[in-house]
Amino acid sequence: MYAVIGEVGFDLITYFDGVETRFGVDYAEHARIGLKPRLQWVGEKLDEVSIQLTFHMSFCDPEAELLKLRDAMTLRDVLPLVLGNGDYKGRFVITQLTATSRQTDKVGTLIALDASMTLREQIEDDPAEAERRRAQAEAAKKRRSLPWKSDPNPPVPRPRPGEVAEPPQTYTPDPEGRRLVRL
């Protein structure tokens, strides 16, 4: 056995081209007037692993193994990827699965199956960071529910065809800062 994803074990089709891993980083592009844009490093991209698999009746039930992978994909299960030497590669979700029947018996029972699977890394949030974001969301929700907080620039209604638009109205906070006063 070459590797295990969740509870499904598999062998590689060949040693050299059986696994392809993609790493990357993200950059934001900032436009500048009259100049070329400038890049700013944002962070790492999620790792992607593409694996060429083979399932054969001599070591497993190919159809059952394929169904396990498909179920994991449709249920959005986060699965550990562990190589046969015990090397833990991380937690991944299955984003794509392709299967090709290679051999069947005379009544159509599957004997050999080749499959291609794409995995995408799943990062678990730091519990402290998740709690901080939850607290920020709750604080924002409370701020939105306060009656004296209103939009200082309310939307201007658009005129209907044939109507003349009214000039926009300007609002400013009163000295106490609790409500808006029309100028």
XYZ file of N, CA and C in Angstrom:
549
model
N 0.859 -1.173 0.000
C 0.000 0.000 0.000
C 0.903 1.233 0.000
N 0.560 2.189 -0.860
C 1.368 3.394 -0.980
C 0.902 4.490 -0.022
N -0.406 4.662 0.130
C -0.920 5.744 0.968
C -2.349 5.439 1.396
N -2.830 6.240 2.361
C -4.192 6.119 2.864
C -4.781 7.522 2.942
N -5.997 7.687 2.414
C -6.746 8.929 2.607
C -8.001 8.544 3.367
N -8.108 8.981 4.602
C -9.209 8.538 5.455
C -9.053 7.057 5.716
N -10.036 6.255 5.304
C -9.975 4.805 5.485
C -9.692 4.065 4.189
N -9.428 4.793 3.099
C -9.231 4.167 1.797
C -7.740 4.074 1.497
N -7.263 2.834 1.296
C -5.869 2.629 0.931
C -5.748 2.449 -0.568
N -4.605 2.876 -1.138
C -4.435 2.727 -2.573
C -2.968 2.599 -2.939
N -2.733 2.065 -4.146
C -1.404 1.957 -4.727
C -1.300 2.943 -5.867
N -0.092 3.409 -6.113
C 0.128 4.304 -7.235
C 0.212 3.518 -8.526
N -0.192 4.149 -9.624
C -0.071 3.510 -10.928
C 1.405 3.329 -11.263
N 2.193 4.364 -11.092
C 3.638 4.276 -11.271
C 4.308 5.068 -10.172
N 5.541 4.802 -9.948
C 6.268 5.459 -8.877
C 6.510 6.935 -9.175
N 6.906 7.280 -10.403
C 7.343 8.640 -10.700
C 6.233 9.630 -10.955
N 5.148 9.240 -11.617
C 4.129 10.228 -11.945
C 2.812 9.980 -11.230
N 2.860 9.316 -10.097
C 1.632 9.010 -9.375
C 1.114 10.134 -8.521
N 1.987 11.037 -8.027
C 1.560 12.115 -7.136
C 2.119 13.435 -7.648
N 1.257 14.417 -7.757
C 1.681 15.769 -8.146
C 1.192 16.714 -7.069
N 2.098 17.519 -6.511
C 1.745 18.463 -5.463
C 2.015 19.873 -5.958
N 1.050 20.773 -5.720
C 1.204 22.173 -6.116
C 1.201 23.057 -4.874
N 2.208 23.934 -4.810
C 2.314 24.913 -3.738
C 2.256 26.295 -4.381
N 1.885 27.301 -3.646
C 1.852 28.645 -4.221
C 1.626 29.699 -3.164
N 1.744 30.947 -3.586
C 1.473 32.091 -2.727
C 0.562 33.052 -3.485
N -0.156 33.877 -2.750
C -1.051 34.870 -3.338
C -0.446 36.255 -3.219
N -0.661 37.057 -4.265
C -0.250 38.456 -4.267
C -1.451 39.307 -4.646
N -1.631 40.412 -3.950
C -2.648 41.388 -4.330
C -1.985 42.369 -5.288
N -2.732 42.801 -6.288
C -2.203 43.758 -7.261
C -2.864 45.109 -7.029
N -2.036 46.132 -6.783
C -2.537 47.468 -6.513
C -2.267 48.360 -7.721
N -3.322 48.879 -8.319
C -3.184 49.756 -9.483
C -2.632 51.102 -9.037
N -1.801 51.701 -9.911
C -1.239 53.026 -9.637
C -1.454 53.883 -10.883
N -1.816 55.119 -10.673
C -2.095 56.022 -11.787
C -0.800 56.310 -12.544
N -0.800 56.039 -13.833
C 0.331 56.338 -14.690
C 1.534 55.426 -14.505
N 1.439 54.430 -13.652
C 2.560 53.527 -13.388
C 2.078 52.083 -13.472
N 3.017 51.174 -13.541
C 2.658 49.762 -13.480
C 2.142 49.435 -12.085
N 1.270 48.437 -11.997
C 0.759 48.066 -10.674
C 1.869 47.513 -9.789
N 1.615 47.543 -8.506
C 2.561 47.038 -7.520
C 1.944 45.799 -6.865
N 2.779 44.818 -6.569
C 2.312 43.589 -5.923
C 2.578 43.652 -4.424
N 1.659 43.025 -3.674
C 1.840 42.900 -2.238
C 1.561 41.452 -1.865
N 2.505 40.835 -1.175
C 2.351 39.446 -0.758
C 1.200 39.360 0.241
N 0.298 38.405 0.019
C -0.866 38.238 0.880
C -0.691 37.034 1.797
N -0.226 35.916 1.250
C -0.053 34.709 2.050
C 0.065 33.489 1.160
N 0.163 32.353 1.791
C 0.304 31.103 1.049
C -1.051 30.630 0.544
N -1.032 29.948 -0.602
C -2.222 29.280 -1.108
C -2.331 27.922 -0.439
N -3.504 27.342 -0.521
C -3.694 25.988 -0.013
C -2.974 25.009 -0.936
N -2.350 23.992 -0.349
C -1.674 22.973 -1.149
C -2.708 22.130 -1.877
N -2.358 21.698 -3.080
C -3.199 20.778 -3.848
C -2.377 19.561 -4.213
N -2.973 18.401 -4.062
C -2.310 17.142 -4.381
C -3.176 16.394 -5.387
N -2.578 16.017 -6.513
C -3.268 15.184 -7.499
C -2.642 13.802 -7.445
N -3.475 12.788 -7.345
C -2.991 11.418 -7.188
C -3.628 10.539 -8.251
N -2.798 9.761 -8.943
C -3.271 8.746 -9.882
C -3.347 7.436 -9.098
N -4.512 6.814 -9.071
C -4.751 5.624 -8.254
C -5.060 4.423 -9.133
N -4.821 3.261 -8.568
C -5.294 2.039 -9.204
C -5.894 1.144 -8.123
N -7.053 0.608 -8.429
C -7.727 -0.345 -7.539
C -7.893 -1.633 -8.327
N -7.504 -2.752 -7.732
C -7.616 -4.046 -8.403
C -8.233 -5.044 -7.452
N -9.028 -5.955 -8.021
C -9.720 -6.953 -7.228
C -8.762 -7.824 -6.422
N -7.492 -7.897 -6.819
C -6.531 -8.738 -6.100
C -6.225 -8.203 -4.695
N -6.463 -6.886 -4.459
C -6.181 -6.348 -3.123
C -7.340 -5.545 -2.530
N -8.439 -5.346 -3.271
C -9.584 -4.618 -2.714
C -10.805 -4.819 -3.618
N -11.928 -4.281 -3.190
C -13.122 -4.221 -4.028
C -13.101 -2.846 -4.695
N -12.717 -2.764 -5.980
C -12.560 -1.454 -6.622
C -13.788 -0.559 -6.536
N -14.966 -1.125 -6.769
C -16.186 -0.319 -6.744
C -16.469 0.219 -5.352
N -16.253 -0.605 -4.327
C -16.490 -0.162 -2.949
C -15.522 0.949 -2.558
N -14.258 0.836 -2.957
C -13.266 1.864 -2.631
C -13.595 3.182 -3.333
N -14.027 3.093 -4.591
C -14.407 4.292 -5.323
C -15.621 4.962 -4.669
N -16.587 4.162 -4.241
C -17.761 4.720 -3.566
C -17.393 5.402 -2.256
N -16.411 4.845 -1.517
C -15.955 5.489 -0.283
C -15.388 6.872 -0.585
N -14.580 6.961 -1.639
C -13.995 8.255 -2.011
C -15.069 9.229 -2.466
N -16.014 8.727 -3.258
C -17.085 9.609 -3.747
C -17.947 10.105 -2.595
N -18.267 9.224 -1.662
C -19.046 9.638 -0.492
C -18.291 10.694 0.314
N -16.993 10.494 0.511
C -16.187 11.471 1.252
C -16.203 12.823 0.538
N -16.175 12.799 -0.797
C -16.193 14.038 -1.563
C -17.545 14.736 -1.439
N -18.629 14.007 -1.627
C -19.952 14.633 -1.592
C -20.363 15.053 -0.180
N -19.851 14.361 0.835
C -20.150 14.731 2.223
C -19.197 15.800 2.747
N -18.234 16.216 1.912
C -17.250 17.244 2.264
C -16.430 16.856 3.484
N -16.103 15.575 3.596
C -15.304 15.092 4.721
C -13.875 15.623 4.628
N -13.328 16.004 5.764
C -11.921 16.391 5.859
C -11.166 15.147 6.300
N -10.228 14.688 5.448
C -9.566 13.405 5.670
C -8.062 13.576 5.824
N -7.454 12.777 6.706
C -5.989 12.810 6.812
C -5.364 12.051 5.643
N -4.255 12.575 5.107
C -3.493 11.894 4.065
C -2.199 11.402 4.691
N -2.022 10.070 4.692
C -0.847 9.453 5.298
C -0.212 8.530 4.274
N 1.084 8.724 4.029
C 1.798 7.846 3.104
C 2.094 6.516 3.771
N 2.438 5.521 2.964
C 2.700 4.180 3.477
C 3.851 4.127 4.470
N 4.797 5.073 4.397
C 5.917 5.095 5.343
C 5.552 5.788 6.651
N 4.269 6.210 6.784
C 3.810 6.856 8.006
C 3.889 8.371 7.965
N 4.360 8.947 6.866
C 4.498 10.389 6.735
C 3.122 11.036 6.618
N 2.749 11.848 7.612
C 1.454 12.542 7.640
C 1.579 13.813 6.813
N 0.746 13.949 5.774
C 0.822 15.090 4.862
C -0.167 16.200 5.201
N -1.113 15.944 6.079
C -2.077 16.968 6.464
C -3.498 16.504 6.258
N -4.423 17.456 6.433
C -5.852 17.166 6.280
C -6.317 17.776 4.971
N -7.085 16.985 4.202
C -7.479 17.393 2.862
C -8.952 17.082 2.620
N -9.519 17.808 1.657
C -10.844 17.481 1.131
C -10.659 17.042 -0.317
N -11.531 16.177 -0.773
C -11.485 15.722 -2.166
C -12.284 16.717 -2.993
N -11.630 17.344 -3.979
C -12.324 18.330 -4.808
C -12.709 17.780 -6.171
N -12.033 16.710 -6.613
C -12.354 16.134 -7.919
C -11.974 14.657 -7.913
N -12.792 13.872 -8.581
C -12.564 12.430 -8.655
C -12.976 11.952 -10.046
N -12.050 11.281 -10.736
C -12.322 10.745 -12.064
C -11.976 9.264 -12.050
N -12.831 8.420 -12.595
C -12.593 6.975 -12.604
C -12.692 6.427 -14.021
N -11.811 5.458 -14.320
C -11.818 4.785 -15.618
C -11.756 3.279 -15.377
N -12.744 2.552 -15.878
C -12.718 1.088 -15.761
C -11.655 0.551 -16.700
N -10.774 -0.308 -16.188
C -9.710 -0.884 -17.006
C -9.966 -2.350 -17.342
N -10.675 -3.030 -16.446
C -10.923 -4.450 -16.701
C -12.188 -4.880 -15.973
N -13.039 -5.621 -16.707
C -14.236 -6.211 -16.108
C -14.311 -7.665 -16.539
N -15.118 -8.440 -15.817
C -15.320 -9.818 -16.269
C -16.446 -9.835 -17.299
N -16.843 -11.031 -17.750
C -17.819 -11.115 -18.842
C -19.223 -10.658 -18.463
N -19.525 -10.560 -17.158
C -20.848 -10.070 -16.752
C -20.796 -8.615 -16.281
N -19.638 -7.978 -16.391
C -19.525 -6.556 -16.065
C -19.021 -6.242 -14.670
N -18.643 -7.266 -13.901
C -18.094 -7.007 -12.571
C -16.724 -6.358 -12.713
N -16.515 -5.291 -11.986
C -15.284 -4.520 -12.080
C -14.110 -5.284 -11.472
N -13.032 -5.437 -12.243
C -11.820 -6.103 -11.770
C -10.725 -5.090 -11.491
N -10.525 -4.137 -12.403
C -9.489 -3.122 -12.231
C -10.050 -1.756 -12.584
N -9.614 -0.754 -11.827
C -10.107 0.599 -11.984
C -8.953 1.566 -11.779
N -8.791 2.516 -12.700
C -7.834 3.605 -12.522
C -8.626 4.840 -12.140
N -8.081 5.633 -11.242
C -8.775 6.842 -10.799
C -7.778 7.978 -10.647
N -8.298 9.165 -10.783
C -7.523 10.383 -10.562
C -8.279 11.189 -9.523
N -7.553 11.651 -8.514
C -8.194 12.361 -7.412
C -7.409 13.636 -7.126
N -8.124 14.743 -6.940
C -7.488 15.995 -6.552
C -7.908 16.331 -5.130
N -6.913 16.594 -4.299
C -7.144 16.928 -2.899
C -6.746 18.376 -2.669
N -7.454 19.056 -1.779
C -7.101 20.425 -1.412
C -6.963 20.495 0.093
N -5.895 21.148 0.514
C -5.568 21.248 1.936
C -6.678 21.961 2.701
N -6.974 21.470 3.884
C -7.962 22.086 4.770
C -7.221 22.574 6.010
N -7.280 23.866 6.252
C -6.600 24.464 7.399
C -7.619 24.664 8.506
N -7.276 24.183 9.681
C -8.140 24.387 10.837
C -7.786 25.721 11.472
N -8.796 26.495 11.844
C -8.557 27.783 12.486
C -7.999 27.584 13.883
N -7.154 28.517 14.285
C -6.662 28.565 15.649
C -7.861 28.863 16.547
N -8.094 28.088 17.616
C -9.283 28.320 18.455
C -9.347 29.744 19.002
N -8.213 30.324 19.377
C -8.209 31.691 19.912
C -8.625 32.685 18.829
N -8.153 32.474 17.600
C -8.510 33.357 16.490
C -9.996 33.228 16.169
N -10.522 32.007 16.179
C -11.944 31.797 15.915
C -12.801 32.492 16.975
N -12.378 32.445 18.226
C -13.114 33.097 19.311
C -13.063 34.619 19.153
N -11.916 35.162 18.756
C -11.781 36.602 18.551
C -12.707 37.073 17.430
N -12.775 36.301 16.328
C -13.659 36.665 15.227
C -15.119 36.601 15.629
N -15.471 35.591 16.443
C -16.849 35.481 16.923
C -17.210 36.678 17.787
N -16.299 37.103 18.676
C -16.549 38.259 19.536
C -16.688 39.533 18.695
N -15.862 39.680 17.659
C -15.967 40.848 16.781
C -17.315 40.865 16.052
N -17.761 39.709 15.597
C -19.042 39.626 14.898
C -20.191 39.993 15.839
N -20.121 39.532 17.091
C -21.165 39.861 18.064
C -21.177 41.362 18.354
N -19.979 41.970 18.502
C -19.897 43.410 18.764
C -20.461 44.199 17.584
N -20.147 43.777 16.364
C -20.670 44.460 15.177
C -22.182 44.331 15.109
N -22.701 43.170 15.480
C -24.146 42.959 15.474
C -24.832 43.896 16.470
N -24.222 44.072 17.656
C -24.790 44.986 18.653
C -24.762 46.420 18.151
N -23.648 46.821 17.529
C -23.539 48.190 17.017
C -24.607 48.458 15.958
N -24.869 47.479 15.108
C -25.879 47.670 14.061
C -27.280 47.807 14.636
N -27.518 47.232 15.808
C -28.868 47.252 16.371
C -29.141 48.517 17.188
N -28.142 49.366 17.450
C -28.375 50.587 18.209
C -29.167 51.577 17.363
N -30.243 52.172 17.942
C -31.121 53.029 17.142
C -30.456 54.335 16.692
N -29.511 54.868 17.440
C -28.927 56.154 17.078
C -27.819 56.023 16.051
N -27.431 54.819 15.701
C -26.421 54.621 14.654
C -27.145 54.531 13.320
N -26.981 55.522 12.492
C -27.589 55.450 11.167
C -26.553 55.842 10.132
N -26.864 55.584 8.914
C -25.948 55.857 7.810
C -25.810 57.358 7.606
N -24.575 57.916 7.702
C -24.418 59.350 7.495
C -24.640 59.758 6.037
N -24.617 58.816 5.143
C -24.854 59.083 3.730
C -25.951 58.158 3.227
N -27.211 58.484 3.510
C -28.281 57.585 3.088
C -28.353 57.525 1.571
N -28.845 56.425 1.021
C -28.919 56.306 -0.431
C -29.863 57.353 -1.017
N -29.477 57.876 -2.147
C -30.290 58.871 -2.841
C -31.210 58.132 -3.800
N -32.524 58.361 -3.714
C -33.427 57.658 -4.630
C -33.187 58.109 -6.070
N -33.220 57.161 -6.978
C -33.030 57.475 -8.397
C -34.353 57.924 -8.998
N -34.285 58.937 -9.859
C -35.538 59.388 -10.485
C -36.014 58.394 -11.528
N -37.313 58.353 -11.727
C -37.887 57.519 -12.772
C -37.693 58.227 -14.109
N -37.771 57.491 -15.189
C -37.632 58.150 -16.499
C -38.654 59.278 -16.645
N -38.190 60.457 -17.063
C -39.057 61.612 -17.257
C -39.153 62.509 -16.038
N -38.680 62.066 -14.856
C -38.711 62.889 -13.648
C -37.396 63.642 -13.506
N -37.442 64.739 -12.791
C -36.234 65.517 -12.502
C -35.729 65.087 -11.139
N -34.434 64.852 -11.038
C -33.847 64.394 -9.777
C -33.780 65.538 -8.777
N -34.099 65.239 -7.517
C -33.950 66.230 -6.455
C -32.470 66.307 -6.089
N -32.005 67.490 -5.665
C -30.600 67.578 -5.268
C -30.353 66.728 -4.027
N -29.161 66.150 -3.906
C -28.876 65.317 -2.738
C -28.926 66.143 -1.464
N -29.369 65.509 -0.387
C -29.463 66.185 0.899
C -28.231 65.838 1.720
N -27.797 66.795 2.512
C -26.618 66.600 3.330
C -27.047 66.463 4.779
N -26.463 65.524 5.459
C -26.758 65.281 6.863
C -25.467 65.454 7.652
N -25.602 65.904 8.892
C -24.441 66.030 9.767
C -24.874 65.614 11.166
N -23.972 65.057 11.976
C -24.360 64.688 13.339
C -24.644 65.934 14.183
N -25.611 65.822 15.100
C -25.857 66.930 16.015
C -24.679 67.019 16.989
N -24.576 68.064 17.785
C -23.424 68.214 18.681
C -23.205 67.030 19.611
N -24.259 66.328 19.989
C -24.114 65.167 20.866
C -23.685 63.922 20.079
N -23.806 63.966 18.768
C -23.378 62.846 17.922
C -24.331 61.675 17.904
N -25.582 61.870 18.350
C -26.500 60.743 18.450
C -27.509 60.660 17.320
N -27.760 61.691 16.611
C -28.689 61.633 15.490
C -28.192 62.550 14.394
N -28.765 62.393 13.256
C -28.354 63.196 12.107
C -29.309 64.339 11.911
N -28.741 65.512 11.577
C -29.528 66.713 11.355
C -29.415 67.060 9.896
N -30.531 67.366 9.272
C -30.538 67.741 7.862
C -30.117 69.185 7.718
N -29.210 69.475 6.797
C -28.756 70.838 6.546
C -29.601 71.513 5.513
